């Protein structure tokens, strides 16, 4: 997840305090504990595999002919996080490009260079420990004769501004990241504004003004993202993007994202207020910086930018974000709901109310999830927007 804003390397000089604060804080839960992203990203892996055929279609559009000399084929994963999913996708991309080179009669493919990019707060240490041949236990590493088929490097920074030199990247990949905003819109936490999101921590079911503020922020952020990539991508390159989406035309209906962050999670915050553990203002000043766009929201920005042609733009049903081995076990469903919420928002919650109250909050999410287990399993479904873009 890589929020931020601006269009150039020095744009941090004009960032608002909210952007800087979020950029320093936001990350998926690091390490390898129970609530870590590493142990709660199986659903993302499932969803990524379901669109592999579209990823390969996008890769078929990358220009391989007339590559100069020994220049490497460069891949950039934007919003890489810290799990093994990003490594798996990198290997899929490289394998497909190698097959394309072989089909064209090349004796040898180029070398490959992969940049794993996310905010500086990302747990790059855990990610790098998972890279081949290091992934696994110490004994497995020492016994392994495997090697990595690419050069790897980390690039810390927001993908809402420039990250790479001009015309340096062949293939941009970003999955489950672009729905994270660079900031919560200022007017959403402004008591004097009609967009003040009073009583809520997300825009699902919020007032129209708050939802439109989120929509404008998303579209502004996506425009910055496209402007940066239009400078960095090589002519003949491609971009493959996956983010949370919604089927409703109403931005106050955030679909699966709304059910994850706007129902039982919202109720758990209300519990803390009603029990006197936090004041209502503390809840109202916390908003999840996520926006699930519609196809129209997304398309509008791409077309207005004009740098990229849309090769593919679809919405896919991704399924449940919960990892549940025993669906009939209500307690397991409750724990899965809480750990899913915590793995992606726990860092922000901890920073806002502290570790102890954060524990209390997610304990209440667990209880509510357990009570409503059947309903959650039936209704909590994610949809994803999948976009393949190349230069217009």
Short mmCIF file of N, CA, C and O in Angstrom, two decimals, residues 233-367:
data_model
loop_
_atom_site.label_atom_id
_atom_site.label_comp_id
_atom_site.label_asym_id
_atom_site.label_seq_id
_atom_site.Cartn_x
_atom_site.Cartn_y
_atom_site.Cartn_z
N UNK A 233 7.48 4.63 -17.59
CA UNK A 233 7.32 3.41 -18.39
C UNK A 233 7.99 3.56 -19.75
O UNK A 233 7.92 4.61 -20.39
N UNK A 234 8.64 2.49 -20.19
CA UNK A 234 9.24 2.47 -21.53
C UNK A 234 8.14 2.41 -22.59
O UNK A 234 7.09 1.82 -22.37
N UNK A 235 8.42 3.01 -23.72
CA UNK A 235 7.51 2.88 -24.85
C UNK A 235 7.41 1.40 -25.23
O UNK A 235 8.42 0.72 -25.33
N UNK A 236 6.22 0.89 -25.37
CA UNK A 236 6.02 -0.53 -25.64
C UNK A 236 5.81 -1.35 -24.39
O UNK A 236 5.64 -2.57 -24.46
N UNK A 237 5.81 -0.68 -23.22
CA UNK A 237 5.59 -1.37 -21.96
C UNK A 237 4.11 -1.56 -21.66
O UNK A 237 3.24 -1.21 -22.46
N UNK A 238 3.83 -2.11 -20.49
CA UNK A 238 2.44 -2.34 -20.10
C UNK A 238 2.27 -2.15 -18.60
O UNK A 238 3.25 -2.18 -17.84
N UNK A 239 1.02 -1.96 -18.19
CA UNK A 239 0.70 -1.79 -16.79
C UNK A 239 -0.52 -2.64 -16.47
O UNK A 239 -1.53 -2.60 -17.18
N UNK A 240 -0.42 -3.43 -15.40
CA UNK A 240 -1.51 -4.32 -15.00
C UNK A 240 -1.89 -3.96 -13.56
O UNK A 240 -1.07 -4.07 -12.64
N UNK A 241 -3.13 -3.54 -13.37
CA UNK A 241 -3.58 -3.01 -12.09
C UNK A 241 -4.80 -3.76 -11.58
O UNK A 241 -5.73 -4.03 -12.35
N UNK A 242 -4.80 -4.08 -10.30
CA UNK A 242 -5.95 -4.71 -9.65
C UNK A 242 -6.22 -3.95 -8.36
O UNK A 242 -5.30 -3.72 -7.57
N UNK A 243 -7.46 -3.55 -8.16
CA UNK A 243 -7.80 -2.90 -6.89
C UNK A 243 -9.23 -3.27 -6.51
O UNK A 243 -10.01 -3.76 -7.33
N UNK A 244 -9.57 -3.04 -5.25
CA UNK A 244 -10.95 -3.26 -4.83
C UNK A 244 -11.88 -2.41 -5.68
O UNK A 244 -11.56 -1.26 -6.01
N UNK A 245 -13.02 -2.97 -6.02
CA UNK A 245 -14.00 -2.22 -6.80
C UNK A 245 -15.39 -2.47 -6.25
O UNK A 245 -15.57 -3.24 -5.30
N UNK A 246 -16.35 -1.80 -6.86
CA UNK A 246 -17.73 -2.01 -6.43
C UNK A 246 -18.62 -2.07 -7.67
O UNK A 246 -18.28 -1.53 -8.73
N UNK A 247 -19.76 -2.71 -7.53
CA UNK A 247 -20.70 -2.83 -8.64
C UNK A 247 -21.77 -1.75 -8.59
O UNK A 247 -22.43 -1.49 -9.58
N UNK A 248 -21.94 -1.12 -7.45
CA UNK A 248 -22.95 -0.08 -7.29
C UNK A 248 -22.43 1.25 -7.86
O UNK A 248 -21.25 1.57 -7.77
N UNK A 249 -23.35 2.03 -8.40
CA UNK A 249 -22.98 3.37 -8.86
C UNK A 249 -22.91 4.37 -7.73
O UNK A 249 -22.42 5.49 -7.90
N UNK A 250 -23.38 3.97 -6.55
CA UNK A 250 -23.44 4.85 -5.39
C UNK A 250 -22.18 4.69 -4.55
O UNK A 250 -21.94 3.61 -3.99
N UNK A 251 -21.35 5.73 -4.41
CA UNK A 251 -20.10 5.58 -3.64
C UNK A 251 -20.32 5.35 -2.14
O UNK A 251 -19.39 4.94 -1.45
N UNK A 252 -21.55 5.59 -1.63
CA UNK A 252 -21.79 5.27 -0.22
C UNK A 252 -22.00 3.77 -0.01
O UNK A 252 -22.01 3.31 1.13
N UNK A 253 -22.15 3.03 -1.11
CA UNK A 253 -22.24 1.57 -1.04
C UNK A 253 -20.90 1.00 -1.49
O UNK A 253 -20.64 0.83 -2.67
N UNK A 254 -20.03 0.71 -0.54
CA UNK A 254 -18.67 0.28 -0.84
C UNK A 254 -18.53 -1.24 -0.97
O UNK A 254 -17.42 -1.77 -1.00
N UNK A 255 -19.67 -1.93 -1.05
CA UNK A 255 -19.63 -3.36 -1.30
C UNK A 255 -18.87 -4.12 -0.22
O UNK A 255 -19.05 -3.89 0.97
N UNK A 256 -17.99 -5.04 -0.65
CA UNK A 256 -17.25 -5.86 0.30
C UNK A 256 -16.39 -5.04 1.23
O UNK A 256 -16.26 -5.36 2.42
N UNK A 257 -15.78 -3.97 0.72
CA UNK A 257 -14.97 -3.10 1.58
C UNK A 257 -15.83 -2.48 2.67
O UNK A 257 -15.41 -2.33 3.81
N UNK A 258 -17.08 -2.15 2.30
CA UNK A 258 -18.00 -1.59 3.28
C UNK A 258 -18.38 -2.57 4.36
O UNK A 258 -18.49 -2.22 5.54
N UNK A 259 -18.55 -3.84 3.98
CA UNK A 259 -18.89 -4.86 4.96
C UNK A 259 -17.70 -5.18 5.87
O UNK A 259 -17.88 -5.52 7.03
N UNK A 260 -16.49 -5.06 5.34
CA UNK A 260 -15.31 -5.33 6.16
C UNK A 260 -15.05 -4.21 7.16
O UNK A 260 -14.78 -4.46 8.33
N UNK A 261 -15.16 -2.96 6.69
CA UNK A 261 -14.79 -1.82 7.52
C UNK A 261 -15.98 -1.04 8.08
O UNK A 261 -15.80 -0.25 9.01
N UNK A 262 -17.17 -1.22 7.50
CA UNK A 262 -18.26 -0.33 7.86
C UNK A 262 -19.39 -0.95 8.64
O UNK A 262 -20.38 -0.28 8.92
N UNK A 263 -19.30 -2.20 9.00
CA UNK A 263 -20.40 -2.83 9.75
C UNK A 263 -19.92 -3.26 11.14
O UNK A 263 -19.98 -2.49 12.08
N UNK A 264 -19.43 -4.47 11.28
CA UNK A 264 -19.03 -4.97 12.60
C UNK A 264 -17.80 -4.23 13.13
O UNK A 264 -17.68 -4.02 14.34
N UNK A 265 -16.91 -3.83 12.24
CA UNK A 265 -15.76 -3.03 12.65
C UNK A 265 -16.24 -1.68 13.17
O UNK A 265 -15.78 -1.20 14.21
N UNK A 266 -17.17 -1.08 12.45
CA UNK A 266 -17.76 0.19 12.90
C UNK A 266 -18.45 0.00 14.25
O UNK A 266 -18.28 0.82 15.17
N UNK A 267 -19.21 -1.06 14.39
CA UNK A 267 -19.92 -1.31 15.65
C UNK A 267 -18.96 -1.49 16.81
O UNK A 267 -19.26 -1.10 17.95
N UNK A 268 -17.80 -2.09 16.54
CA UNK A 268 -16.81 -2.28 17.60
C UNK A 268 -16.27 -0.93 18.09
O UNK A 268 -16.04 -0.75 19.30
N UNK A 269 -16.08 0.01 17.18
CA UNK A 269 -15.69 1.37 17.59
C UNK A 269 -16.78 2.00 18.44
O UNK A 269 -16.50 2.65 19.46
N UNK A 270 -18.03 1.80 18.02
CA UNK A 270 -19.15 2.34 18.80
C UNK A 270 -19.19 1.73 20.20
O UNK A 270 -19.54 2.41 21.17
N UNK A 271 -18.82 0.46 20.31
CA UNK A 271 -18.77 -0.19 21.63
C UNK A 271 -17.79 0.55 22.54
O UNK A 271 -18.09 0.79 23.72
N UNK A 272 -16.62 0.88 22.01
CA UNK A 272 -15.62 1.59 22.82
C UNK A 272 -16.14 2.93 23.30
O UNK A 272 -15.87 3.35 24.43
N UNK A 273 -16.89 3.61 22.43
CA UNK A 273 -17.46 4.91 22.81
C UNK A 273 -18.51 4.72 23.89
O UNK A 273 -18.49 5.41 24.93
N UNK A 274 -19.43 3.77 23.67
CA UNK A 274 -20.52 3.57 24.62
C UNK A 274 -20.03 3.08 25.98
O UNK A 274 -20.65 3.36 27.01
N UNK A 275 -18.92 2.37 25.97
CA UNK A 275 -18.36 1.88 27.23
C UNK A 275 -17.46 2.90 27.90
O UNK A 275 -16.88 2.64 28.96
N UNK A 276 -17.32 4.07 27.28
CA UNK A 276 -16.52 5.14 27.88
C UNK A 276 -15.03 4.96 27.75
O UNK A 276 -14.25 5.64 28.44
N UNK A 277 -14.60 4.05 26.86
CA UNK A 277 -13.16 3.80 26.71
C UNK A 277 -12.50 4.84 25.82
O UNK A 277 -11.30 5.12 25.96
N UNK A 278 -13.27 5.42 24.90
CA UNK A 278 -12.77 6.52 24.08
C UNK A 278 -13.90 7.53 23.90
O UNK A 278 -15.08 7.14 23.91
N UNK A 279 -13.59 8.82 23.74
CA UNK A 279 -14.64 9.80 23.44
C UNK A 279 -15.10 9.65 22.00
O UNK A 279 -14.37 9.13 21.15
N UNK A 280 -16.31 10.10 21.71
CA UNK A 280 -16.85 9.96 20.35
C UNK A 280 -15.98 10.70 19.33
O UNK A 280 -15.86 10.26 18.18
N UNK A 281 -15.35 11.81 19.74
CA UNK A 281 -14.50 12.56 18.81
C UNK A 281 -13.30 11.73 18.36
O UNK A 281 -12.83 11.87 17.23
N UNK A 282 -12.83 10.87 19.25
CA UNK A 282 -11.69 10.02 18.91
C UNK A 282 -12.07 9.05 17.79
O UNK A 282 -11.30 8.81 16.86
N UNK A 283 -13.27 8.52 17.88
CA UNK A 283 -13.77 7.65 16.80
C UNK A 283 -13.97 8.45 15.52
O UNK A 283 -13.57 8.03 14.43
N UNK A 284 -14.58 9.61 15.63
CA UNK A 284 -14.91 10.40 14.45
C UNK A 284 -13.68 10.90 13.72
O UNK A 284 -13.74 11.19 12.52
N UNK A 285 -12.57 11.03 14.41
CA UNK A 285 -11.33 11.49 13.79
C UNK A 285 -10.54 10.37 13.13
O UNK A 285 -9.48 10.61 12.55
N UNK A 286 -11.06 9.14 13.22
CA UNK A 286 -10.42 8.01 12.57
C UNK A 286 -11.27 7.58 11.38
O UNK A 286 -12.43 7.22 11.53
N UNK A 287 -10.70 7.65 10.20
CA UNK A 287 -11.39 7.19 9.00
C UNK A 287 -10.46 6.30 8.20
O UNK A 287 -9.27 6.62 8.03
N UNK A 288 -10.98 5.18 7.72
CA UNK A 288 -10.20 4.27 6.89
C UNK A 288 -9.96 4.92 5.52
O UNK A 288 -10.90 5.26 4.82
N UNK A 289 -8.69 5.10 5.12
CA UNK A 289 -8.39 5.76 3.84
C UNK A 289 -8.47 4.82 2.64
O UNK A 289 -7.49 4.61 1.91
N UNK A 290 -9.63 4.22 2.47
CA UNK A 290 -9.87 3.27 1.38
C UNK A 290 -11.07 3.72 0.57
O UNK A 290 -12.06 4.20 1.13
N UNK A 291 -10.99 3.57 -0.75
CA UNK A 291 -12.13 3.86 -1.62
C UNK A 291 -12.20 2.78 -2.69
O UNK A 291 -11.24 2.59 -3.45
N UNK A 292 -13.31 2.06 -2.72
CA UNK A 292 -13.53 1.05 -3.76
C UNK A 292 -14.24 1.73 -4.92
O UNK A 292 -15.43 2.06 -4.82
N UNK A 293 -13.56 1.97 -6.05
CA UNK A 293 -14.17 2.70 -7.16
C UNK A 293 -15.09 1.81 -8.00
O UNK A 293 -15.00 0.58 -7.97
N UNK A 294 -15.93 2.44 -8.75
CA UNK A 294 -16.70 1.75 -9.79
C UNK A 294 -15.87 1.76 -11.06
O UNK A 294 -14.87 2.49 -11.17
N UNK A 295 -16.27 0.96 -12.02
CA UNK A 295 -15.62 0.98 -13.34
C UNK A 295 -15.62 2.40 -13.91
O UNK A 295 -14.63 2.86 -14.48
N UNK A 296 -16.74 3.11 -13.74
CA UNK A 296 -16.87 4.46 -14.29
C UNK A 296 -15.89 5.42 -13.61
O UNK A 296 -15.29 6.27 -14.27
N UNK A 297 -15.76 5.31 -12.28
CA UNK A 297 -14.79 6.15 -11.56
C UNK A 297 -13.40 5.98 -12.14
O UNK A 297 -12.66 6.96 -12.34
N UNK A 298 -13.01 4.75 -12.37
CA UNK A 298 -11.67 4.41 -12.84
C UNK A 298 -11.47 4.90 -14.28
O UNK A 298 -10.48 5.58 -14.60
N UNK A 299 -12.41 4.56 -15.13
CA UNK A 299 -12.31 4.88 -16.55
C UNK A 299 -12.24 6.39 -16.78
O UNK A 299 -11.48 6.87 -17.64
N UNK A 300 -13.02 7.12 -16.01
CA UNK A 300 -13.06 8.58 -16.13
C UNK A 300 -11.67 9.19 -15.98
O UNK A 300 -11.27 10.08 -16.74
N UNK A 301 -10.90 8.70 -15.01
CA UNK A 301 -9.57 9.25 -14.76
C UNK A 301 -8.59 8.88 -15.87
O UNK A 301 -7.82 9.72 -16.34
N UNK A 302 -8.62 7.63 -16.29
CA UNK A 302 -7.70 7.18 -17.35
C UNK A 302 -7.94 7.97 -18.63
O UNK A 302 -7.00 8.44 -19.28
N UNK A 303 -9.19 8.15 -18.98
CA UNK A 303 -9.51 8.86 -20.21
C UNK A 303 -9.17 10.34 -20.10
O UNK A 303 -8.71 10.96 -21.08
N UNK A 304 -9.36 10.93 -18.93
CA UNK A 304 -9.03 12.35 -18.75
C UNK A 304 -7.52 12.57 -18.81
O UNK A 304 -7.05 13.59 -19.33
N UNK A 305 -6.76 11.62 -18.31
CA UNK A 305 -5.29 11.73 -18.36
C UNK A 305 -4.79 11.67 -19.79
O UNK A 305 -3.95 12.47 -20.21
N UNK A 306 -5.29 10.71 -20.55
CA UNK A 306 -4.98 10.62 -21.97
C UNK A 306 -3.67 9.96 -22.34
O UNK A 306 -3.41 9.76 -23.53
N UNK A 307 -2.85 9.61 -21.38
CA UNK A 307 -1.55 9.00 -21.69
C UNK A 307 -1.68 7.52 -22.04
O UNK A 307 -0.83 6.98 -22.76
N UNK A 308 -2.71 6.87 -21.51
CA UNK A 308 -2.82 5.42 -21.63
C UNK A 308 -4.09 5.00 -22.36
O UNK A 308 -5.15 5.61 -22.20
N UNK A 309 -3.95 3.93 -23.13
CA UNK A 309 -5.10 3.27 -23.74
C UNK A 309 -5.53 2.13 -22.83
O UNK A 309 -4.69 1.45 -22.23
N UNK A 310 -6.83 1.93 -22.72
CA UNK A 310 -7.37 0.84 -21.91
C UNK A 310 -7.49 -0.40 -22.78
O UNK A 310 -8.31 -0.46 -23.69
N UNK A 311 -6.65 -1.40 -22.51
CA UNK A 311 -6.73 -2.66 -23.24
C UNK A 311 -7.77 -3.59 -22.63
O UNK A 311 -8.41 -4.38 -23.33
N UNK A 312 -7.91 -3.49 -21.32
CA UNK A 312 -8.88 -4.33 -20.61
C UNK A 312 -9.30 -3.58 -19.35
O UNK A 312 -8.47 -3.02 -18.63
N UNK A 313 -10.59 -3.55 -19.09
CA UNK A 313 -11.10 -2.95 -17.86
C UNK A 313 -12.35 -3.72 -17.48
O UNK A 313 -13.39 -3.61 -18.13
N UNK A 314 -12.22 -4.55 -16.44
CA UNK A 314 -13.32 -5.42 -16.04
C UNK A 314 -13.46 -5.43 -14.52
O UNK A 314 -12.55 -5.03 -13.80
N UNK A 315 -14.60 -5.88 -14.07
CA UNK A 315 -14.78 -6.09 -12.64
C UNK A 315 -15.02 -7.58 -12.40
O UNK A 315 -15.80 -8.21 -13.12
N UNK A 316 -14.28 -8.14 -11.44
CA UNK A 316 -14.32 -9.56 -11.15
C UNK A 316 -14.78 -9.80 -9.73
O UNK A 316 -14.40 -9.05 -8.82
N UNK A 317 -15.55 -10.84 -9.55
CA UNK A 317 -15.90 -11.25 -8.19
C UNK A 317 -14.72 -12.03 -7.62
O UNK A 317 -14.36 -13.09 -8.13
N UNK A 318 -14.13 -11.50 -6.58
CA UNK A 318 -12.93 -12.11 -6.02
C UNK A 318 -13.21 -13.11 -4.91
O UNK A 318 -12.34 -13.90 -4.56
N UNK A 319 -14.38 -13.04 -4.31
CA UNK A 319 -14.70 -13.96 -3.22
C UNK A 319 -14.46 -13.32 -1.87
O UNK A 319 -14.26 -12.11 -1.74
N UNK A 320 -14.45 -14.13 -0.84
CA UNK A 320 -14.32 -13.64 0.52
C UNK A 320 -12.87 -13.31 0.86
O UNK A 320 -11.95 -14.02 0.43
N UNK A 321 -12.63 -12.25 1.64
CA UNK A 321 -11.27 -11.95 2.10
C UNK A 321 -10.88 -12.75 3.33
O UNK A 321 -9.73 -12.66 3.78
N UNK A 322 -11.80 -13.54 3.87
CA UNK A 322 -11.52 -14.27 5.11
C UNK A 322 -10.89 -15.63 4.82
O UNK A 322 -11.23 -16.29 3.85
N UNK A 323 -9.98 -16.01 5.71
CA UNK A 323 -9.36 -17.33 5.63
C UNK A 323 -9.99 -18.20 6.72
O UNK A 323 -9.71 -18.04 7.91
N UNK A 324 -10.89 -19.10 6.31
CA UNK A 324 -11.64 -19.92 7.26
C UNK A 324 -11.56 -21.37 6.83
O UNK A 324 -11.99 -21.73 5.73
N UNK A 325 -11.01 -22.21 7.69
CA UNK A 325 -10.89 -23.64 7.39
C UNK A 325 -12.15 -24.42 7.77
O UNK A 325 -12.45 -25.45 7.18
N UNK A 326 -12.88 -23.91 8.77
CA UNK A 326 -14.09 -24.60 9.24
C UNK A 326 -15.24 -23.61 9.27
O UNK A 326 -15.50 -22.97 10.30
N UNK A 327 -15.96 -23.46 8.16
CA UNK A 327 -17.03 -22.47 8.06
C UNK A 327 -18.13 -22.62 9.11
O UNK A 327 -18.82 -21.65 9.42
N UNK A 328 -18.30 -23.83 9.64
CA UNK A 328 -19.35 -24.05 10.64
C UNK A 328 -18.92 -23.62 12.04
O UNK A 328 -19.74 -23.61 12.97
N UNK A 329 -17.66 -23.27 12.19
CA UNK A 329 -17.13 -22.84 13.49
C UNK A 329 -17.25 -21.32 13.58
O UNK A 329 -16.43 -20.58 13.03
N UNK A 330 -18.30 -20.85 14.26
CA UNK A 330 -18.57 -19.41 14.34
C UNK A 330 -17.41 -18.65 14.99
O UNK A 330 -17.08 -17.53 14.58
N UNK A 331 -16.77 -19.27 15.98
CA UNK A 331 -15.65 -18.61 16.65
C UNK A 331 -14.49 -18.40 15.69
O UNK A 331 -13.81 -17.37 15.73
N UNK A 332 -14.26 -19.36 14.81
CA UNK A 332 -13.18 -19.22 13.82
C UNK A 332 -13.49 -18.09 12.84
O UNK A 332 -12.61 -17.33 12.47
N UNK A 333 -14.76 -17.99 12.45
CA UNK A 333 -15.17 -16.91 11.54
C UNK A 333 -14.95 -15.55 12.21
O UNK A 333 -14.44 -14.61 11.60
N UNK A 334 -15.30 -15.46 13.48
CA UNK A 334 -15.10 -14.21 14.22
C UNK A 334 -13.64 -13.83 14.30
O UNK A 334 -13.27 -12.66 14.10
N UNK A 335 -12.79 -14.81 14.59
CA UNK A 335 -11.35 -14.53 14.65
C UNK A 335 -10.82 -14.13 13.29
O UNK A 335 -9.97 -13.24 13.16
N UNK A 336 -11.31 -14.80 12.24
CA UNK A 336 -10.85 -14.49 10.88
C UNK A 336 -11.22 -13.07 10.49
O UNK A 336 -10.43 -12.36 9.85
N UNK A 337 -12.43 -12.64 10.87
CA UNK A 337 -12.84 -11.27 10.57
C UNK A 337 -11.92 -10.27 11.27
O UNK A 337 -11.45 -9.30 10.65
N UNK A 338 -11.64 -10.51 12.54
CA UNK A 338 -10.81 -9.59 13.30
C UNK A 338 -9.38 -9.57 12.77
O UNK A 338 -8.78 -8.49 12.63
N UNK A 339 -8.81 -10.74 12.48
CA UNK A 339 -7.42 -10.76 12.00
C UNK A 339 -7.31 -10.17 10.60
O UNK A 339 -6.30 -9.53 10.27
N UNK A 340 -8.36 -10.34 9.78
CA UNK A 340 -8.35 -9.74 8.45
C UNK A 340 -8.35 -8.22 8.55
O UNK A 340 -7.57 -7.54 7.88
N UNK A 341 -9.24 -7.69 9.41
CA UNK A 341 -9.27 -6.24 9.64
C UNK A 341 -7.94 -5.75 10.19
O UNK A 341 -7.41 -4.73 9.74
N UNK A 342 -7.41 -6.50 11.14
CA UNK A 342 -6.21 -6.03 11.82
C UNK A 342 -4.98 -6.10 10.93
O UNK A 342 -4.09 -5.26 11.02
N UNK A 343 -4.92 -7.09 10.05
CA UNK A 343 -3.74 -7.24 9.20
C UNK A 343 -3.58 -6.06 8.24
O UNK A 343 -2.47 -5.72 7.84
N UNK A 344 -4.71 -5.43 7.86
CA UNK A 344 -4.62 -4.32 6.90
C UNK A 344 -4.82 -2.94 7.52
O UNK A 344 -4.39 -1.94 6.95
N UNK A 345 -5.45 -2.87 8.69
CA UNK A 345 -5.68 -1.56 9.30
C UNK A 345 -5.11 -1.42 10.69
O UNK A 345 -5.15 -0.34 11.29
N UNK A 346 -4.55 -2.51 11.22
CA UNK A 346 -4.09 -2.52 12.61
C UNK A 346 -3.03 -1.49 12.92
O UNK A 346 -3.01 -0.90 14.01
N UNK A 347 -2.13 -1.23 11.97
CA UNK A 347 -1.07 -0.24 12.20
C UNK A 347 -1.68 1.14 12.42
O UNK A 347 -1.24 1.90 13.30
N UNK A 348 -2.70 1.48 11.63
CA UNK A 348 -3.35 2.78 11.78
C UNK A 348 -4.13 2.87 13.09
O UNK A 348 -4.13 3.90 13.76
N UNK A 349 -4.80 1.78 13.44
CA UNK A 349 -5.58 1.76 14.68
C UNK A 349 -4.65 1.91 15.88
O UNK A 349 -4.91 2.70 16.80
N UNK A 350 -3.54 1.17 15.88
CA UNK A 350 -2.58 1.25 16.98
C UNK A 350 -2.09 2.68 17.17
O UNK A 350 -1.96 3.17 18.30
N UNK A 351 -1.80 3.34 16.05
CA UNK A 351 -1.27 4.71 16.12
C UNK A 351 -2.32 5.68 16.64
O UNK A 351 -2.00 6.68 17.28
N UNK A 352 -3.59 5.37 16.40
CA UNK A 352 -4.67 6.30 16.77
C UNK A 352 -5.12 6.15 18.22
O UNK A 352 -5.37 7.15 18.90
N UNK A 353 -5.21 4.91 18.70
CA UNK A 353 -5.74 4.71 20.07
C UNK A 353 -4.79 3.93 20.98
O UNK A 353 -5.11 3.72 22.15
N UNK A 354 -3.66 3.49 20.46
CA UNK A 354 -2.71 2.77 21.29
C UNK A 354 -2.95 1.26 21.26
O UNK A 354 -4.06 0.81 20.96
N UNK A 355 -1.92 0.51 21.60
CA UNK A 355 -1.97 -0.95 21.51
C UNK A 355 -3.05 -1.56 22.41
O UNK A 355 -3.75 -2.50 22.01
N UNK A 356 -3.18 -1.05 23.63
CA UNK A 356 -4.10 -1.66 24.58
C UNK A 356 -5.55 -1.52 24.13
O UNK A 356 -6.31 -2.50 24.12
N UNK A 357 -5.92 -0.31 23.73
CA UNK A 357 -7.29 -0.11 23.26
C UNK A 357 -7.51 -0.80 21.92
O UNK A 357 -8.63 -1.24 21.61
N UNK A 358 -6.45 -0.91 21.13
CA UNK A 358 -6.55 -1.64 19.87
C UNK A 358 -6.90 -3.11 20.13
O UNK A 358 -7.75 -3.69 19.45
N UNK A 359 -6.28 -3.69 21.14
CA UNK A 359 -6.61 -5.06 21.53
C UNK A 359 -8.09 -5.17 21.90
O UNK A 359 -8.78 -6.13 21.53
N UNK A 360 -8.57 -4.19 22.67
CA UNK A 360 -9.97 -4.19 23.08
C UNK A 360 -10.89 -4.08 21.86
O UNK A 360 -11.92 -4.75 21.77
N UNK A 361 -10.52 -3.22 20.93
CA UNK A 361 -11.34 -3.02 19.73
C UNK A 361 -11.47 -4.32 18.94
O UNK A 361 -12.59 -4.73 18.58
N UNK A 362 -10.35 -4.97 18.67
CA UNK A 362 -10.41 -6.18 17.83
C UNK A 362 -10.99 -7.37 18.58
O UNK A 362 -11.51 -8.30 17.96
N UNK A 363 -10.95 -7.34 19.90
CA UNK A 363 -11.67 -8.35 20.69
C UNK A 363 -13.17 -8.22 20.45
O UNK A 363 -13.88 -9.23 20.28
N UNK A 364 -13.64 -6.99 20.36
CA UNK A 364 -15.06 -6.76 20.10
C UNK A 364 -15.43 -7.11 18.66
O UNK A 364 -16.55 -7.57 18.40
N UNK A 365 -14.52 -6.88 17.73
CA UNK A 365 -14.76 -7.32 16.35
C UNK A 365 -14.92 -8.84 16.32
O UNK A 365 -15.81 -9.38 15.64
N UNK A 366 -14.05 -9.53 17.05
CA UNK A 366 -14.12 -11.00 17.11
C UNK A 366 -15.48 -11.46 17.65
O UNK A 366 -16.12 -12.36 17.09
N UNK A 367 -15.92 -10.83 18.73
CA UNK A 367 -17.20 -11.22 19.34
C UNK A 367 -18.36 -10.98 18.38
O UNK A 367 -19.25 -11.82 18.24
#
